[in-house]
């Protein structure tokens, strides 16, 4: 069963079972986002907000049918000290998803950031074995409960060269293929993705990613999809060639997905800026829907109440579909009038 028909089947069973928790009033007469598309439509979520904010949980449950743990599955969180695991946040999100009929995107296994310090100091041999074990442990714990995993995250620099991560430096180019092979063995039911940012348009970085995915496919490496994060900023313009770029990857025989969309604007927000932001979200949404193998549209958080943007880009913000009070913004209404 392909991804889109699987989504339809899950939605049907969820409705029949009457388990949908639709507490909050709808944001659109057309229905929630998840019901106006046959793509998975998701958001990054944080376990503590899910546990402590009823309105956050309610809007998430109403609007989305995919969740991506924003930080809870990262290596630095689950194994900050070697051999001492903390799965509490990840377990809570997977449990929420199971109870509410949501799919989960696992995020992320091999990434240079949020790595525990002890991983960076290993010999090449030890790094290789603990990376395989990390993949096997995380994927094995949630086997069958995670639709798709970001196996390798952000491995390229913007100029298309490989990032000099500890994995690249100690294990060499082959670490990418190895990671996908280990991941397939750990959970054969999960779709395996490579994921990156600034690859939405046609540019040096997306060319490098395209060439890598083509080579991996030719070599029979088990890669199923390419994630485009889509952290956009209105001051940089909309990525040129976005739809053509998604289409060229799909033509390689992989699924594509928008995995972390947000569109930051200079603060303070005003009507003009919010309308510009709306056109960006709409183009992202439409481009995904124009490509048959674009199977998912996930945003990096859904409310301006909680977003990584202001912490990282002082003076910019308001990057999400809902405002701090969980009211739909023009970007939401443009997608779902
Ligand atoms: O949980 C601790 C808290 O105990 C402590 O008091 C506080 C002090 O700084 O830090 C908290 O951890 C922070 C964590 O977010 C949870 O809020 C980390 O410092 C902070 O670095 C971390 O930032 C996350 C970032 O990834 C790390 O690289 C962001 O929330 C998260 O949105 C962001 O997500 C990434 C994707 O994984 C990959 N793509 C880009 C995207 C945006 O940067």
PDB file of N, CA and C in Angstrom, residues 114 140 173-174 232 242 250 260 299 323:
ATOM      1  N   UNK A 114      23.270  18.577  18.366  1.00  0.00           N
ATOM      2  CA  UNK A 114      22.645  17.908  19.516  1.00  0.00           C
ATOM      3  C   UNK A 114      23.196  16.494  19.687  1.00  0.00           C
ATOM      4  N   UNK A 140      14.446   0.255  16.883  1.00  0.00           N
ATOM      5  CA  UNK A 140      13.889  -0.974  17.445  1.00  0.00           C
ATOM      6  C   UNK A 140      12.852  -0.697  18.513  1.00  0.00           C
ATOM      7  N   UNK A 173      33.071   8.940   3.482  1.00  0.00           N
ATOM      8  CA  UNK A 173      31.840   9.094   2.689  1.00  0.00           C
ATOM      9  C   UNK A 173      30.831   7.956   2.902  1.00  0.00           C
ATOM     10  N   UNK A 174      31.337   6.767   3.201  1.00  0.00           N
ATOM     11  CA  UNK A 174      30.455   5.596   3.270  1.00  0.00           C
ATOM     12  C   UNK A 174      29.510   5.577   4.457  1.00  0.00           C
ATOM     13  N   UNK A 232      11.953  28.895   5.760  1.00  0.00           N
ATOM     14  CA  UNK A 232      12.073  30.039   4.848  1.00  0.00           C
ATOM     15  C   UNK A 232      12.014  31.358   5.623  1.00  0.00           C
ATOM     16  N   UNK A 242      11.344  25.673  -6.981  1.00  0.00           N
ATOM     17  CA  UNK A 242      10.920  24.753  -5.913  1.00  0.00           C
ATOM     18  C   UNK A 242      10.190  23.519  -6.452  1.00  0.00           C
ATOM     19  N   UNK A 250      11.688  13.294  -7.117  1.00  0.00           N
ATOM     20  CA  UNK A 250      10.672  12.251  -7.238  1.00  0.00           C
ATOM     21  C   UNK A 250      10.970  11.344  -8.429  1.00  0.00           C
ATOM     22  N   UNK A 260       9.785  20.498   7.730  1.00  0.00           N
ATOM     23  CA  UNK A 260       9.964  21.427   8.863  1.00  0.00           C
ATOM     24  C   UNK A 260       9.538  22.841   8.480  1.00  0.00           C
ATOM     25  N   UNK A 299       4.987  21.122   9.348  1.00  0.00           N
ATOM     26  CA  UNK A 299       5.493  22.433   9.763  1.00  0.00           C
ATOM     27  C   UNK A 299       6.286  22.280  11.062  1.00  0.00           C
ATOM     28  N   UNK A 323      -1.337  31.879  15.533  1.00  0.00           N
ATOM     29  CA  UNK A 323      -0.702  32.892  16.383  1.00  0.00           C
ATOM     30  C   UNK A 323      -0.517  32.357  17.807  1.00  0.00           C
TER      31      UNK A 323
END
